[in-house]
Amino acid sequence: MNQRTARKAARRSVGSVRRTCAPWAEPGARPLVEFCSVTKAYGEVTAVDRLSLSIYPKEFFALLGPSGCGKTTLMRMLAGFEAPTSGDILLDGVDVTAMPPHRRPTNMMFQSYALFPHMSVWDNIAFGLKQEGMARPDIKARVEEMLALVRLEALARRRPDQLSGGQRQRVALARSLAKRPKVLLLDEPLGALDRKLREATQFELMDLQADLGLTFLMVTHDQDEAMTMADRIAVMDHGRIVQVAPPEEIYEQPANRYVAEFVGDVTVAEGTVTGIAGDIVRIEAAHFGTLEIDEEEGRARMDAPALVALRPEKLNIGHDEPPQTVNKVRGEIWDIAYLGDFTMMQVKVGGDDGPLVKAAIANRSRRMERPFAWDDIVWLWWDVEAGVLIDP
Amino acid sequence: MRRFGPLHMTALAAGLAFLYLPMLILIAYSFNASRLVTVWGGFSTRWYASLLQNQPLLDAAWLSLQVAFVSATIATILALLAAVALVRYGRFRGRTLFSGMIGAPLIMPEVVTGLSLLLLFVALGLDRGFWTVTIAHVTLTMCFATVVIQSRLVAFDASLEEAAQDLGAPPWKAFLTVTLPILAPAVAAAWMLAFTLSLDDLVIASFTTGPSATTLPMRLYSAVRLGVTPEINAASTILIAFVAIVVVSASLVVKRELVTRP
Amino acid sequence: MSAPPVAGERGRLRAGRVLVLALPYLWLAAFFLAPFAIVARMSLSDSARALPPYAPHWEGLSRLGAFLSALDFENYALLASDTLYLDAYLSSVRLAAFATLLALAVGFPLAYAMARAPRQWQPALLVAVILPFWTSFLIRIYAWIGILRPQGFLDAVAQGLGLTDAPLGIMNTDAAVLIGMVYSYLPFMVLPVYAALERIDRSLLEAAADLGSPPWKSFWTITVPLAAPGIVAGCLLVFIPAIGEFVIPDLLGGPDTLMIGKVLWTEFFSNRDWPLSSAVAVVLLAVLLLPVIVFQRALKAREGSR
């Protein structure tokens, strides 16, 4: 019994990360940004559909979704470049819905960086401060502070076309931070960088956000970027928010099939609930046989259809049949993709018309005793904690 | 892959020769000492000297430069506004008519434009002269200038202006501090195009001017009708040299800009 | 942060936009649209020996009925009945079409060679082709007078080489007009064709070669179809101004050279028949609008099919 209580406590914070900062969960927290039933329609097309969302101070918030899901429109409405068709946008308690962009206390880092080509790095960073009518010595001090922050002191006199991609990105960042915006908007901030640089920059951005205590709102289609950097992620689809949660929860407890399939690899088994015993739910699924998963009580109803999401890294694969009676399936290897750190297998289960199940094995040693090959008959099995019930 | 071969070279040389030989011949004969245009009488600059004595021609040139300067300036300002309206305002009432009016003068024969403007000036009872020619030239050249600025504005990255607004610049200021400086080469090119078109125009000026104002092309035209003279060769050479210097130096500036902005 | 005067802001923005649009709009309405309306009306008036030499059928709205009943199409009837005008139109179209084909024949190889030239040459070549366009039209025509006239440069060269004793007699013929047109409008042909050719991805030709197409075949099956929009644009840019041309037929053409721009000029300045020249202008514009509308339709259809 003691063990079960401990397990339940662990369940409450899904995944392996414990958050020190979670302003959205604090009682009495006042949101910094509020979208209140915001709709944006372009003629027949609805880009954002009656969407409500609150973002809290000091959050690193990511809007994640495929192109055309409305995430960029949502951000541009906060910046003031688009006016909502209906609904209100509040910033720090003030209704900014009709406020023109140049009056809003938000700043944006553009996807293309939008650096002014005819101005030096210094003038680019000073541009916003000059608009404020800030005194000359203050501008100088602030620009130098920003240049130091992004480590570009030596390049202050350069023009944007004389900079590398990474340097341009840092100028764009410095320019948008110079005015100390209440919210910094990042539109695909790392999209134009190559992979190595992107990874390094991700952590720099996170450190910067934590050090400055600013609120960041990021738009991205790259799930890795969102997972790495964001405190919370809103997954969007067709102008609506499907799930808002910290990255671990998005991954381990996706709200529905769309989220499960958009974030990471997943196999979804479709079946019917045949038994509920405490928090163990038993499901009969075509091609998969009997599945048992550990779920919160009340999540499942007897005889109801159920979807079980199985992440590849949570599946075991072997040539021999495992001893357990449930949560196992036999299949044939259809595809092997060696990816270095792990190998992704596609296993056809339940005959030729059965589904392909993805299973990943970590390559922990350089050799394997019985390596897998195409057409091998293998067994997949998993733990009662591996699967998760999701909505359709 | 076939590269640039001798056949290509020949085509290029022949094409450029066709474009430039007539003008080079004209320039050469402007330095001919002989009055007989076909007979080479040795090198001389006497026709340039006599050009300086030709007061009516100089007056006409001065008038043309004034008309060209004023009309190009007004036309460029109007063209800038028109291009902004066409590129930025999306759909507005009367857009079809507006873009039609911008495009129509490009295909309108000069004789028709000239005739119609003259009839307007007569109907309004305006005294024809410097200002009627200038108005006519503005109307003609602003359409060409609009096309030049418009093509640059279409390619303009709108997020630059948005960034300026995002950083606190009101729309008009964002346009003046960001868009206009970046557009400057196109605006300059539009002005130059308007200037040379005005300087070059014979037909519209002939219709819309009055007895008090005779432009350079009108003077040249009446002289040319009487035949080839070394003096006109000299005047032409000066005009060709003037245009060549301006265009080549302008293209060098633009090219440098292109090179520093890969 | 205090709430800004939002409503006033939006209002100012709208006022600014109206101002930006109004200036060029009103200018064109006053100096392009209104004059053309006057031309259309004038073409329906009777000519008179006076200054201004026409009898307007217009004394205000109150006499609209009288005005309408007095309108007549006698100028247009004259245009249709007098073969001079019909011949002038046909001859203009014929000369302009010939000039267009010649310009294509001269311009295409030049544009093709430019597109194939080494990258670093291309800006200079582009300037070289544009430069003549910037120099005075009149001067360029004048240069050809010096070359083509009897005892001019061409005769001198031909006789110097012993090819002929007699003058070649090109001046003041339709041939001279064609040469002048091709020369004047060549940049209009070369630039769009070059732009279209330059855009063609060279790997397309490599792909065609890789798939077994010989170069001459690739030229017809790949290069020409992809350059077609540029070729059509170039042809229109030569054809349209050529039809209404006045200076070239006047200076290089002979007494037999009949072009509608010249007829209009003569009717206006020599015969002082303003109503008739207005009618000529209206018909001329109608003739010109046709190819433009066809081209725009085709362009739209092409875009629509993508």
mmCIF file of C-alpha atoms in Angstrom, chain C residues 99-267:
data_model
loop_
_atom_site.group_PDB
_atom_site.id
_atom_site.type_symbol
_atom_site.label_atom_id
_atom_site.label_comp_id
_atom_site.label_asym_id
_atom_site.label_seq_id
_atom_site.Cartn_x
_atom_site.Cartn_y
_atom_site.Cartn_z
ATOM 1 C CA ALA C 99 9.635 45.118 -86.871
ATOM 2 C CA THR C 100 8.658 42.818 -84.009
ATOM 3 C CA LEU C 101 9.732 39.687 -85.866
ATOM 4 C CA LEU C 102 13.004 41.297 -86.906
ATOM 5 C CA ALA C 103 13.641 42.471 -83.361
ATOM 6 C CA LEU C 104 13.044 38.931 -82.140
ATOM 7 C CA ALA C 105 15.413 37.552 -84.776
ATOM 8 C CA VAL C 106 18.111 40.013 -83.735
ATOM 9 C CA GLY C 107 17.308 40.139 -80.032
ATOM 10 C CA PHE C 108 16.929 36.466 -79.193
ATOM 11 C CA PRO C 109 20.487 35.419 -80.109
ATOM 12 C CA LEU C 110 21.800 38.430 -78.229
ATOM 13 C CA ALA C 111 19.718 37.635 -75.125
ATOM 14 C CA TYR C 112 20.670 33.966 -75.370
ATOM 15 C CA ALA C 113 24.368 34.765 -75.572
ATOM 16 C CA MET C 114 23.998 37.184 -72.641
ATOM 17 C CA ALA C 115 22.343 34.538 -70.502
ATOM 18 C CA ARG C 116 25.144 32.129 -71.363
ATOM 19 C CA ALA C 117 27.937 34.604 -70.759
ATOM 20 C CA PRO C 118 30.106 34.241 -67.638
ATOM 21 C CA ARG C 119 28.292 35.413 -64.503
ATOM 22 C CA GLN C 120 30.684 38.247 -63.830
ATOM 23 C CA TRP C 121 30.067 39.752 -67.306
ATOM 24 C CA GLN C 122 26.319 39.817 -66.977
ATOM 25 C CA PRO C 123 25.798 43.047 -65.033
ATOM 26 C CA ALA C 124 28.028 44.890 -67.496
ATOM 27 C CA LEU C 125 26.230 43.351 -70.473
ATOM 28 C CA LEU C 126 22.899 44.336 -68.995
ATOM 29 C CA VAL C 127 24.058 47.939 -68.667
ATOM 30 C CA ALA C 128 25.395 47.787 -72.220
ATOM 31 C CA VAL C 129 21.966 46.820 -73.543
ATOM 32 C CA ILE C 130 20.062 49.289 -71.378
ATOM 33 C CA LEU C 131 22.362 52.227 -72.082
ATOM 34 C CA PRO C 132 21.075 52.968 -75.628
ATOM 35 C CA PHE C 133 17.538 52.960 -74.245
ATOM 36 C CA TRP C 134 18.457 55.815 -71.921
ATOM 37 C CA THR C 135 20.000 57.923 -74.671
ATOM 38 C CA SER C 136 17.740 60.193 -76.626
ATOM 39 C CA PHE C 137 15.374 58.474 -78.985
ATOM 40 C CA LEU C 138 15.649 61.342 -81.425
ATOM 41 C CA ILE C 139 19.423 61.112 -81.474
ATOM 42 C CA ARG C 140 19.349 57.393 -82.153
ATOM 43 C CA ILE C 141 17.076 57.943 -85.140
ATOM 44 C CA TYR C 142 19.221 60.841 -86.232
ATOM 45 C CA ALA C 143 22.290 58.610 -86.158
ATOM 46 C CA TRP C 144 20.616 56.350 -88.710
ATOM 47 C CA ILE C 145 19.820 59.279 -90.986
ATOM 48 C CA GLY C 146 23.540 59.900 -91.177
ATOM 49 C CA ILE C 147 24.128 56.271 -92.066
ATOM 50 C CA LEU C 148 21.293 55.605 -94.496
ATOM 51 C CA ARG C 149 20.856 58.859 -96.393
ATOM 52 C CA PRO C 150 22.143 59.149 -99.959
ATOM 53 C CA GLN C 151 25.911 59.704 -99.830
ATOM 54 C CA GLY C 152 25.723 58.799 -96.163
ATOM 55 C CA PHE C 153 27.990 56.479 -94.226
ATOM 56 C CA LEU C 154 26.584 53.244 -95.661
ATOM 57 C CA ASP C 155 26.877 54.449 -99.255
ATOM 58 C CA ALA C 156 30.396 55.618 -98.580
ATOM 59 C CA VAL C 157 31.365 52.231 -97.159
ATOM 60 C CA ALA C 158 29.663 50.306 -99.954
ATOM 61 C CA GLN C 159 31.322 52.408 -102.622
ATOM 62 C CA GLY C 160 34.639 52.317 -100.807
ATOM 63 C CA LEU C 161 34.518 48.535 -100.873
ATOM 64 C CA GLY C 162 33.561 48.652 -104.535
ATOM 65 C CA LEU C 163 30.310 46.826 -103.954
ATOM 66 C CA THR C 164 28.192 49.351 -105.785
ATOM 67 C CA ASP C 165 28.438 52.698 -107.508
ATOM 68 C CA ALA C 166 24.873 53.798 -107.155
ATOM 69 C CA PRO C 167 23.419 54.932 -103.824
ATOM 70 C CA LEU C 168 21.701 52.082 -101.997
ATOM 71 C CA GLY C 169 18.559 54.199 -101.626
ATOM 72 C CA ILE C 170 17.410 52.779 -98.322
ATOM 73 C CA MET C 171 16.610 56.164 -96.816
ATOM 74 C CA ASN C 172 12.958 57.244 -96.977
ATOM 75 C CA THR C 173 11.641 53.741 -97.544
ATOM 76 C CA ASP C 174 9.782 51.268 -95.364
ATOM 77 C CA ALA C 175 13.064 49.377 -94.962
ATOM 78 C CA ALA C 176 14.585 52.393 -93.246
ATOM 79 C CA VAL C 177 11.537 52.605 -90.968
ATOM 80 C CA LEU C 178 11.966 48.941 -90.055
ATOM 81 C CA ILE C 179 15.656 49.396 -89.305
ATOM 82 C CA GLY C 180 14.848 52.394 -87.130
ATOM 83 C CA MET C 181 12.169 50.511 -85.225
ATOM 84 C CA VAL C 182 14.285 47.431 -84.621
ATOM 85 C CA TYR C 183 17.159 49.592 -83.497
ATOM 86 C CA SER C 184 15.054 51.740 -81.182
ATOM 87 C CA TYR C 185 13.087 48.945 -79.577
ATOM 88 C CA LEU C 186 15.733 46.227 -79.429
ATOM 89 C CA PRO C 187 16.391 46.692 -75.693
ATOM 90 C CA PHE C 188 12.664 46.132 -75.052
ATOM 91 C CA MET C 189 12.981 42.755 -76.739
ATOM 92 C CA VAL C 190 16.327 41.731 -75.269
ATOM 93 C CA LEU C 191 15.601 42.530 -71.617
ATOM 94 C CA PRO C 192 12.504 40.366 -70.997
ATOM 95 C CA VAL C 193 13.862 37.520 -73.127
ATOM 96 C CA TYR C 194 17.159 37.656 -71.252
ATOM 97 C CA ALA C 195 15.343 37.723 -67.922
ATOM 98 C CA ALA C 196 13.338 34.636 -68.874
ATOM 99 C CA LEU C 197 16.385 32.762 -70.222
ATOM 100 C CA GLU C 198 18.519 33.677 -67.257
ATOM 101 C CA ARG C 199 15.938 32.240 -64.855
ATOM 102 C CA ILE C 200 16.034 28.815 -66.481
ATOM 103 C CA ASP C 201 17.779 26.385 -64.191
ATOM 104 C CA ARG C 202 20.792 25.019 -66.040
ATOM 105 C CA SER C 203 20.299 21.651 -64.417
ATOM 106 C CA LEU C 204 17.113 21.285 -66.494
ATOM 107 C CA LEU C 205 19.239 21.132 -69.631
ATOM 108 C CA GLU C 206 21.627 18.762 -67.904
ATOM 109 C CA ALA C 207 18.686 16.585 -66.933
ATOM 110 C CA ALA C 208 17.457 16.611 -70.541
ATOM 111 C CA ALA C 209 20.923 15.639 -71.776
ATOM 112 C CA ASP C 210 21.119 12.972 -69.120
ATOM 113 C CA LEU C 211 17.821 11.587 -70.380
ATOM 114 C CA GLY C 212 19.190 11.437 -73.909
ATOM 115 C CA SER C 213 18.031 14.660 -75.553
ATOM 116 C CA PRO C 214 20.544 16.220 -77.968
ATOM 117 C CA PRO C 215 21.261 19.936 -77.374
ATOM 118 C CA TRP C 216 19.280 21.217 -80.386
ATOM 119 C CA LYS C 217 16.267 19.256 -79.229
ATOM 120 C CA SER C 218 16.586 20.479 -75.653
ATOM 121 C CA PHE C 219 16.650 24.006 -77.024
ATOM 122 C CA TRP C 220 13.223 23.566 -78.632
ATOM 123 C CA THR C 221 11.644 21.359 -75.956
ATOM 124 C CA ILE C 222 12.966 23.104 -72.842
ATOM 125 C CA THR C 223 14.590 26.484 -73.411
ATOM 126 C CA VAL C 224 12.046 27.971 -75.817
ATOM 127 C CA PRO C 225 8.880 26.917 -73.910
ATOM 128 C CA LEU C 226 10.302 28.186 -70.623
ATOM 129 C CA ALA C 227 11.351 31.459 -72.238
ATOM 130 C CA ALA C 228 7.958 31.886 -73.935
ATOM 131 C CA PRO C 229 6.534 34.408 -71.433
ATOM 132 C CA GLY C 230 9.612 36.581 -71.903
ATOM 133 C CA ILE C 231 9.370 36.270 -75.689
ATOM 134 C CA VAL C 232 5.701 37.239 -75.686
ATOM 135 C CA ALA C 233 6.345 40.165 -73.334
ATOM 136 C CA GLY C 234 9.229 41.326 -75.519
ATOM 137 C CA CYS C 235 7.099 41.120 -78.667
ATOM 138 C CA LEU C 236 4.341 43.184 -77.069
ATOM 139 C CA LEU C 237 6.832 45.757 -75.801
ATOM 140 C CA VAL C 238 8.069 46.219 -79.374
ATOM 141 C CA PHE C 239 4.769 45.854 -81.223
ATOM 142 C CA ILE C 240 2.660 48.262 -79.173
ATOM 143 C CA PRO C 241 4.834 51.381 -79.261
ATOM 144 C CA ALA C 242 5.738 50.622 -82.880
ATOM 145 C CA ILE C 243 2.114 50.847 -84.057
ATOM 146 C CA GLY C 244 1.590 54.368 -82.795
ATOM 147 C CA GLU C 245 5.073 55.552 -83.735
ATOM 148 C CA PHE C 246 5.448 59.021 -85.210
ATOM 149 C CA VAL C 247 9.099 60.054 -85.116
ATOM 150 C CA ILE C 248 10.557 57.065 -86.958
ATOM 151 C CA PRO C 249 8.240 57.091 -90.015
ATOM 152 C CA ASP C 250 8.455 60.872 -90.114
ATOM 153 C CA LEU C 251 12.253 61.042 -90.149
ATOM 154 C CA LEU C 252 13.279 57.774 -91.821
ATOM 155 C CA GLY C 253 10.186 56.984 -93.888
ATOM 156 C CA GLY C 254 9.313 58.324 -97.290
ATOM 157 C CA PRO C 255 6.201 59.950 -98.661
ATOM 158 C CA ASP C 256 4.726 56.497 -99.258
ATOM 159 C CA THR C 257 5.275 55.380 -95.680
ATOM 160 C CA LEU C 258 1.865 55.376 -94.169
ATOM 161 C CA MET C 259 1.581 55.085 -90.410
ATOM 162 C CA ILE C 260 -1.317 56.034 -88.253
ATOM 163 C CA GLY C 261 0.702 58.066 -85.763
ATOM 164 C CA LYS C 262 1.948 60.202 -88.610
ATOM 165 C CA VAL C 263 -1.584 60.576 -90.001
ATOM 166 C CA LEU C 264 -2.815 61.775 -86.620
ATOM 167 C CA TRP C 265 0.017 64.258 -86.382
ATOM 168 C CA THR C 266 -0.687 65.577 -89.874
ATOM 169 C CA GLU C 267 -4.443 65.838 -89.316
#
